[in-house]
């Protein structure tokens, strides 16, 4: 089958699909250049097959002209966000430090909201989700962003339900994607939607990336970001340090409650209140974090790592990895093992 035979009717209608990327200085370079390369390569491959380039791609900023990036390299924005003539089919809001700062600028947010209303499809890359959420378009919906900014996002936008694992997801005409390179994954999915899977696979091959990478973004993040707070903090500081050093011990609720001289029921209630996570879940995260370190920093077998981290068996650890990280221990090691560590 010809790679373009699955193109949508809209894409084959003759009019180019207008894609507008919007960056806010300082913008994350790859949030802009990654999507740009995906759509540009889709154009080049289409033209090589005798078809018209399907995408008309433009870059806008708060003002037309130089758009500074976090890399220190300036890009040229052809349009201003405030240009009333802009009518994109797909609007891509790119992330970076500037996007998070601009999400508190009412003038920029209002202009972006107007532009979102004009677009058929509105998407955020990485922390571009902060600006999209600031328009109110994500209220009552699930969204994602870069894992390092989950808590900041949740505090600023309590009406949006954050998905801490998704690489990208949709809410009506709005789409959000995870951190930086996940924007490439997401834009490949848009090419697949617009032009068919065959062409999207060709673009992925040109970029030498997965069409859809294994697992979610939780495999890249720090699993435990729970600090004890408030009046309940004191009883658990020393206990948590002890737990980290004794992963193979009995870490059941009864055993842990005994170490801090509490009843199991009172311990579970106060621990969950202080750390915002149940004791059993916390123990699982401690063991998974320890296993991740050993998988990337050592040549120990999966079975031995499972034993050293307190899992009942290698299979129990595999199930935990699959449930929490959407990948297996072996696949995790293959992707993240240190280059200074010889293969196991």
Short mmCIF file of C-alpha atoms in Angstrom, two decimals:
data_model
loop_
_atom_site.label_atom_id
_atom_site.label_comp_id
_atom_site.label_asym_id
_atom_site.label_seq_id
_atom_site.Cartn_x
_atom_site.Cartn_y
_atom_site.Cartn_z
CA UNK A 1 0.00 0.00 0.00
CA UNK A 2 1.27 3.48 -0.82
CA UNK A 3 2.18 5.37 2.38
CA UNK A 4 -0.24 8.17 1.57
CA UNK A 5 -3.26 6.05 0.69
CA UNK A 6 -4.57 6.38 4.26
CA UNK A 7 -4.53 10.17 4.29
CA UNK A 8 -7.66 11.75 5.71
CA UNK A 9 -10.09 13.49 3.38
CA UNK A 10 -9.23 16.83 5.00
CA UNK A 11 -5.54 16.33 4.32
CA UNK A 12 -6.25 15.35 0.72
CA UNK A 13 -8.60 18.28 0.05
CA UNK A 14 -5.85 20.44 -1.44
CA UNK A 15 -5.55 23.06 1.31
CA UNK A 16 -2.52 22.83 3.55
CA UNK A 17 -3.18 22.19 7.23
CA UNK A 18 -2.06 25.32 9.07
CA UNK A 19 0.12 24.60 12.11
CA UNK A 20 1.07 27.49 14.37
CA UNK A 21 3.65 26.99 17.10
CA UNK A 22 3.67 29.61 19.85
CA UNK A 23 6.70 30.11 22.09
CA UNK A 24 7.20 32.35 25.12
CA UNK A 25 10.72 33.57 25.90
CA UNK A 26 12.78 31.94 27.18
CA UNK A 27 11.25 28.96 25.37
CA UNK A 28 12.53 25.39 25.49
CA UNK A 29 14.33 24.93 22.16
CA UNK A 30 13.38 21.27 21.67
CA UNK A 31 9.72 22.00 22.42
CA UNK A 32 9.79 24.05 19.22
CA UNK A 33 12.40 22.31 17.07
CA UNK A 34 11.15 18.78 17.80
CA UNK A 35 7.60 19.36 16.50
CA UNK A 36 8.99 21.51 13.66
CA UNK A 37 11.15 18.62 12.46
CA UNK A 38 8.27 16.13 12.68
CA UNK A 39 5.99 18.21 10.46
CA UNK A 40 8.80 19.34 8.15
CA UNK A 41 9.90 15.76 7.51
CA UNK A 42 6.26 14.81 6.88
CA UNK A 43 6.21 17.57 4.23
CA UNK A 44 9.49 16.42 2.67
CA UNK A 45 8.40 12.77 2.49
CA UNK A 46 5.06 13.74 1.00
CA UNK A 47 6.74 15.85 -1.67
CA UNK A 48 9.18 13.05 -2.46
CA UNK A 49 6.15 10.88 -3.18
CA UNK A 50 4.73 13.43 -5.60
CA UNK A 51 2.22 14.95 -3.20
CA UNK A 52 1.83 18.52 -2.06
CA UNK A 53 3.34 19.29 1.34
CA UNK A 54 0.41 18.75 3.74
CA UNK A 55 1.47 21.25 6.41
CA UNK A 56 1.92 25.03 6.44
CA UNK A 57 4.07 25.65 9.54
CA UNK A 58 4.62 29.00 11.30
CA UNK A 59 6.09 30.25 14.57
CA UNK A 60 4.62 33.02 16.72
CA UNK A 61 5.66 34.71 19.95
CA UNK A 62 4.38 37.50 22.18
CA UNK A 63 5.76 39.75 19.44
CA UNK A 64 6.99 39.09 15.92
CA UNK A 65 10.77 38.94 15.66
CA UNK A 66 13.47 37.34 17.78
CA UNK A 67 12.26 34.67 20.22
CA UNK A 68 14.89 33.76 22.80
CA UNK A 69 15.22 30.15 23.96
CA UNK A 70 16.62 28.64 27.16
CA UNK A 71 19.55 27.40 25.05
CA UNK A 72 20.62 31.00 24.41
CA UNK A 73 19.82 30.69 20.71
CA UNK A 74 17.16 33.03 19.32
CA UNK A 75 14.54 31.90 16.81
CA UNK A 76 12.63 34.12 14.39
CA UNK A 77 8.90 34.36 15.12
CA UNK A 78 7.02 35.31 11.96
CA UNK A 79 3.89 36.40 13.83
CA UNK A 80 2.70 38.02 17.02
CA UNK A 81 0.34 36.15 19.29
CA UNK A 82 -1.90 39.23 19.08
CA UNK A 83 -2.24 39.08 15.27
CA UNK A 84 -6.01 38.92 14.64
CA UNK A 85 -5.49 37.39 11.18
CA UNK A 86 -4.09 34.14 12.59
CA UNK A 87 -6.44 31.20 11.97
CA UNK A 88 -4.51 28.00 12.72
CA UNK A 89 -5.98 24.55 12.20
CA UNK A 90 -3.62 23.24 14.89
CA UNK A 91 -2.16 25.45 17.61
CA UNK A 92 0.91 24.11 19.45
CA UNK A 93 1.77 25.90 22.72
CA UNK A 94 5.44 25.22 23.45
CA UNK A 95 6.91 25.01 26.93
CA UNK A 96 9.92 26.29 28.79
CA UNK A 97 10.56 28.65 31.68
CA UNK A 98 8.90 31.45 29.73
CA UNK A 99 5.67 29.50 29.38
CA UNK A 100 5.41 28.97 33.13
CA UNK A 101 6.12 32.65 33.80
CA UNK A 102 3.70 33.81 31.10
CA UNK A 103 0.88 31.68 32.52
CA UNK A 104 0.49 34.41 35.17
CA UNK A 105 0.40 37.25 32.63
CA UNK A 106 -3.29 38.07 32.09
CA UNK A 107 -2.65 39.97 28.86
CA UNK A 108 -0.80 37.04 27.25
CA UNK A 109 -3.27 34.46 28.59
CA UNK A 110 -6.26 36.39 27.21
CA UNK A 111 -4.63 36.70 23.79
CA UNK A 112 -3.83 33.00 23.81
CA UNK A 113 -7.39 32.13 24.83
CA UNK A 114 -8.69 34.10 21.82
CA UNK A 115 -6.28 32.24 19.55
CA UNK A 116 -7.34 28.91 21.05
CA UNK A 117 -10.96 29.72 20.20
CA UNK A 118 -9.98 30.21 16.55
CA UNK A 119 -8.09 26.88 16.28
CA UNK A 120 -9.65 23.52 15.48
CA UNK A 121 -7.06 21.64 17.55
CA UNK A 122 -5.16 23.09 20.53
CA UNK A 123 -2.12 21.30 21.90
CA UNK A 124 0.51 21.92 24.55
CA UNK A 125 4.08 20.64 24.56
CA UNK A 126 5.70 20.03 27.95
CA UNK A 127 5.11 23.01 30.30
CA UNK A 128 3.08 24.73 27.60
CA UNK A 129 0.29 23.05 29.57
CA UNK A 130 0.61 25.87 32.14
CA UNK A 131 -0.53 28.41 29.55
CA UNK A 132 -3.26 26.20 28.16
CA UNK A 133 -4.56 25.57 31.68
CA UNK A 134 -4.43 29.31 32.42
CA UNK A 135 -6.99 29.89 29.66
CA UNK A 136 -9.44 27.62 31.55
CA UNK A 137 -9.64 25.17 28.65
CA UNK A 138 -8.46 22.26 30.81
CA UNK A 139 -10.73 22.85 33.82
CA UNK A 140 -12.45 19.61 34.80
CA UNK A 141 -10.25 17.55 32.46
CA UNK A 142 -7.19 15.32 32.74
CA UNK A 143 -3.90 16.78 31.52
CA UNK A 144 -0.19 16.13 31.71
CA UNK A 145 3.05 18.11 31.62
CA UNK A 146 6.72 17.58 32.46
CA UNK A 147 7.00 15.28 35.51
CA UNK A 148 9.28 17.73 37.38
CA UNK A 149 6.47 20.32 37.44
CA UNK A 150 3.49 18.17 38.51
CA UNK A 151 3.20 19.66 41.99
CA UNK A 152 3.65 23.22 40.75
CA UNK A 153 1.00 22.65 38.09
CA UNK A 154 -1.47 21.09 40.54
CA UNK A 155 -1.05 23.96 43.00
CA UNK A 156 -1.63 26.57 40.28
CA UNK A 157 -4.48 24.73 38.54
CA UNK A 158 -6.44 22.70 41.12
CA UNK A 159 -9.38 22.28 38.72
CA UNK A 160 -7.24 20.22 36.33
CA UNK A 161 -6.61 16.54 37.09
CA UNK A 162 -2.93 15.82 36.47
CA UNK A 163 -2.01 12.47 34.91
CA UNK A 164 1.46 11.60 36.18
CA UNK A 165 2.27 8.87 33.67
CA UNK A 166 0.73 9.78 30.31
CA UNK A 167 3.02 10.84 27.47
CA UNK A 168 0.08 12.65 25.90
CA UNK A 169 -3.70 12.69 26.17
CA UNK A 170 -6.75 14.56 24.91
CA UNK A 171 -9.65 16.53 26.40
CA UNK A 172 -12.08 17.55 23.69
CA UNK A 173 -10.18 19.58 21.12
CA UNK A 174 -7.34 20.12 23.58
CA UNK A 175 -4.28 17.90 23.87
CA UNK A 176 -1.45 17.95 26.41
CA UNK A 177 1.90 16.16 26.21
CA UNK A 178 4.67 15.38 28.66
CA UNK A 179 8.19 16.69 28.93
CA UNK A 180 10.29 17.93 26.01
CA UNK A 181 11.00 14.91 23.76
CA UNK A 182 7.49 13.60 24.43
CA UNK A 183 6.44 16.45 22.15
CA UNK A 184 7.98 14.46 19.30
CA UNK A 185 5.96 11.37 20.26
CA UNK A 186 2.83 13.49 20.39
CA UNK A 187 3.41 15.19 17.03
CA UNK A 188 4.03 11.81 15.42
CA UNK A 189 0.58 10.82 16.70
CA UNK A 190 -0.86 13.94 15.01
CA UNK A 191 0.82 12.99 11.73
CA UNK A 192 -0.64 9.50 12.08
CA UNK A 193 -4.07 10.99 12.69
CA UNK A 194 -3.77 13.41 9.74
CA UNK A 195 -1.87 11.39 7.17
CA UNK A 196 -2.02 7.75 8.23
CA UNK A 197 0.19 5.37 10.16
CA UNK A 198 2.44 4.46 7.23
CA UNK A 199 3.71 8.00 6.73
CA UNK A 200 4.04 8.58 10.48
CA UNK A 201 6.25 5.48 10.66
CA UNK A 202 8.43 6.87 7.88
CA UNK A 203 8.81 10.15 9.79
CA UNK A 204 9.73 8.25 12.98
CA UNK A 205 12.30 6.27 11.02
CA UNK A 206 13.85 9.46 9.64
CA UNK A 207 14.08 10.86 13.19
CA UNK A 208 15.38 7.52 14.52
CA UNK A 209 12.80 7.49 17.33
CA UNK A 210 10.08 5.14 18.50
CA UNK A 211 6.72 5.66 16.83
CA UNK A 212 5.38 5.13 20.35
CA UNK A 213 7.99 4.68 23.06
CA UNK A 214 7.53 1.87 25.62
CA UNK A 215 6.07 2.87 28.98
CA UNK A 216 4.97 6.24 30.30
CA UNK A 217 6.88 9.20 31.68
CA UNK A 218 6.85 7.83 35.23
CA UNK A 219 9.84 5.67 34.21
CA UNK A 220 11.86 8.91 33.92
CA UNK A 221 10.60 10.59 37.09
CA UNK A 222 11.45 10.39 40.76
CA UNK A 223 8.86 8.06 42.25
CA UNK A 224 9.09 9.37 45.80
CA UNK A 225 8.50 13.10 46.12
CA UNK A 226 6.59 12.87 49.40
CA UNK A 227 8.03 14.81 52.34
CA UNK A 228 6.51 14.59 55.79
CA UNK A 229 4.90 17.90 56.73
CA UNK A 230 3.03 19.59 59.56
CA UNK A 231 2.59 18.37 63.11
CA UNK A 232 2.83 14.69 62.05
CA UNK A 233 6.33 15.10 60.61
CA UNK A 234 8.46 14.31 63.65
CA UNK A 235 7.44 10.67 64.31
CA UNK A 236 8.31 9.58 60.78
CA UNK A 237 11.63 11.25 59.89
CA UNK A 238 13.76 8.68 61.66
CA UNK A 239 11.45 5.83 60.66
CA UNK A 240 11.74 6.68 56.95
CA UNK A 241 15.53 6.75 57.16
CA UNK A 242 15.44 3.35 58.85
CA UNK A 243 13.03 1.95 56.22
CA UNK A 244 15.35 3.08 53.42
CA UNK A 245 18.23 1.16 55.00
CA UNK A 246 16.21 -1.98 55.85
CA UNK A 247 14.22 -2.78 52.73
CA UNK A 248 14.49 -6.53 53.33
CA UNK A 249 12.99 -6.31 56.82
CA UNK A 250 9.32 -6.69 57.69
CA UNK A 251 7.84 -3.34 56.60
CA UNK A 252 4.22 -4.21 57.19
CA UNK A 253 1.93 -1.66 58.85
CA UNK A 254 1.96 -3.69 62.08
CA UNK A 255 5.76 -3.83 62.18
CA UNK A 256 6.24 -0.15 61.35
CA UNK A 257 3.57 0.91 63.85
CA UNK A 258 5.42 -1.02 66.54
CA UNK A 259 8.64 0.86 65.81
CA UNK A 260 6.98 4.21 66.56
CA UNK A 261 4.83 2.89 69.42
CA UNK A 262 1.48 3.46 67.69
CA UNK A 263 -1.47 1.25 67.04
CA UNK A 264 -1.57 0.04 63.39
CA UNK A 265 -4.75 2.00 62.73
CA UNK A 266 -3.41 5.24 64.20
CA UNK A 267 -0.07 4.77 62.45
CA UNK A 268 -1.68 4.25 59.02
CA UNK A 269 -3.87 7.33 59.49
CA UNK A 270 -1.09 9.64 60.67
CA UNK A 271 1.48 8.37 58.14
CA UNK A 272 -0.96 8.89 55.26
CA UNK A 273 -1.78 12.38 56.53
CA UNK A 274 1.87 13.39 56.90
CA UNK A 275 3.17 12.01 53.60
CA UNK A 276 0.01 12.01 51.48
CA UNK A 277 0.56 8.34 50.62
CA UNK A 278 -0.45 5.10 52.32
CA UNK A 279 2.31 3.19 54.18
CA UNK A 280 2.08 0.12 51.94
CA UNK A 281 2.33 2.23 48.79
CA UNK A 282 5.28 4.13 50.26
CA UNK A 283 7.13 0.89 50.96
CA UNK A 284 6.53 -0.26 47.38
CA UNK A 285 7.88 3.04 46.03
CA UNK A 286 10.98 2.80 48.27
CA UNK A 287 11.72 -0.67 46.95
CA UNK A 288 11.09 0.31 43.33
CA UNK A 289 13.37 3.35 43.63
CA UNK A 290 16.12 1.18 45.12
CA UNK A 291 15.65 -1.37 42.34
CA UNK A 292 15.88 1.34 39.68
CA UNK A 293 19.19 2.52 41.10
CA UNK A 294 20.65 -1.00 41.15
CA UNK A 295 19.40 -1.71 37.62
CA UNK A 296 21.15 1.37 36.27
CA UNK A 297 24.28 1.39 38.45
CA UNK A 298 25.15 -2.31 38.84
CA UNK A 299 25.42 -5.58 36.91
CA UNK A 300 23.51 -7.58 39.52
CA UNK A 301 20.91 -9.97 38.15
CA UNK A 302 17.25 -9.02 38.30
CA UNK A 303 16.65 -11.86 40.76
CA UNK A 304 19.39 -10.66 43.11
CA UNK A 305 18.19 -7.06 42.89
CA UNK A 306 14.66 -8.15 43.75
CA UNK A 307 16.01 -9.97 46.81
CA UNK A 308 18.17 -7.04 47.96
CA UNK A 309 15.27 -4.59 47.63
CA UNK A 310 12.85 -6.66 49.67
CA UNK A 311 10.59 -8.03 46.93
CA UNK A 312 9.22 -11.53 47.49
CA UNK A 313 10.50 -12.61 44.07
CA UNK A 314 11.73 -11.29 40.73
CA UNK A 315 8.20 -11.78 39.41
CA UNK A 316 6.77 -9.61 42.21
CA UNK A 317 9.26 -6.87 41.27
CA UNK A 318 8.36 -7.23 37.58
CA UNK A 319 4.67 -6.79 38.40
CA UNK A 320 5.50 -3.68 40.45
CA UNK A 321 7.53 -2.20 37.59
CA UNK A 322 4.78 -2.94 35.10
CA UNK A 323 2.07 -1.46 37.32
CA UNK A 324 3.93 1.71 38.34
CA UNK A 325 6.29 2.33 35.42
CA UNK A 326 4.63 0.55 32.49
CA UNK A 327 7.84 -1.29 31.70
CA UNK A 328 9.77 -4.35 32.85
CA UNK A 329 12.98 -4.32 34.93
CA UNK A 330 14.95 -5.69 31.96
CA UNK A 331 13.63 -3.04 29.57
CA UNK A 332 14.24 -0.33 32.16
CA UNK A 333 17.86 -1.46 32.52
CA UNK A 334 18.34 -1.59 28.74
CA UNK A 335 17.26 2.05 28.39
CA UNK A 336 18.81 3.62 31.48
CA UNK A 337 21.90 1.66 32.51
CA UNK A 338 24.96 3.87 32.92
CA UNK A 339 27.41 3.81 30.01
CA UNK A 340 30.16 3.28 32.61
CA UNK A 341 28.49 0.11 33.82
CA UNK A 342 29.30 -3.05 31.81
CA UNK A 343 26.32 -4.99 30.49
CA UNK A 344 25.05 -7.61 32.96
#
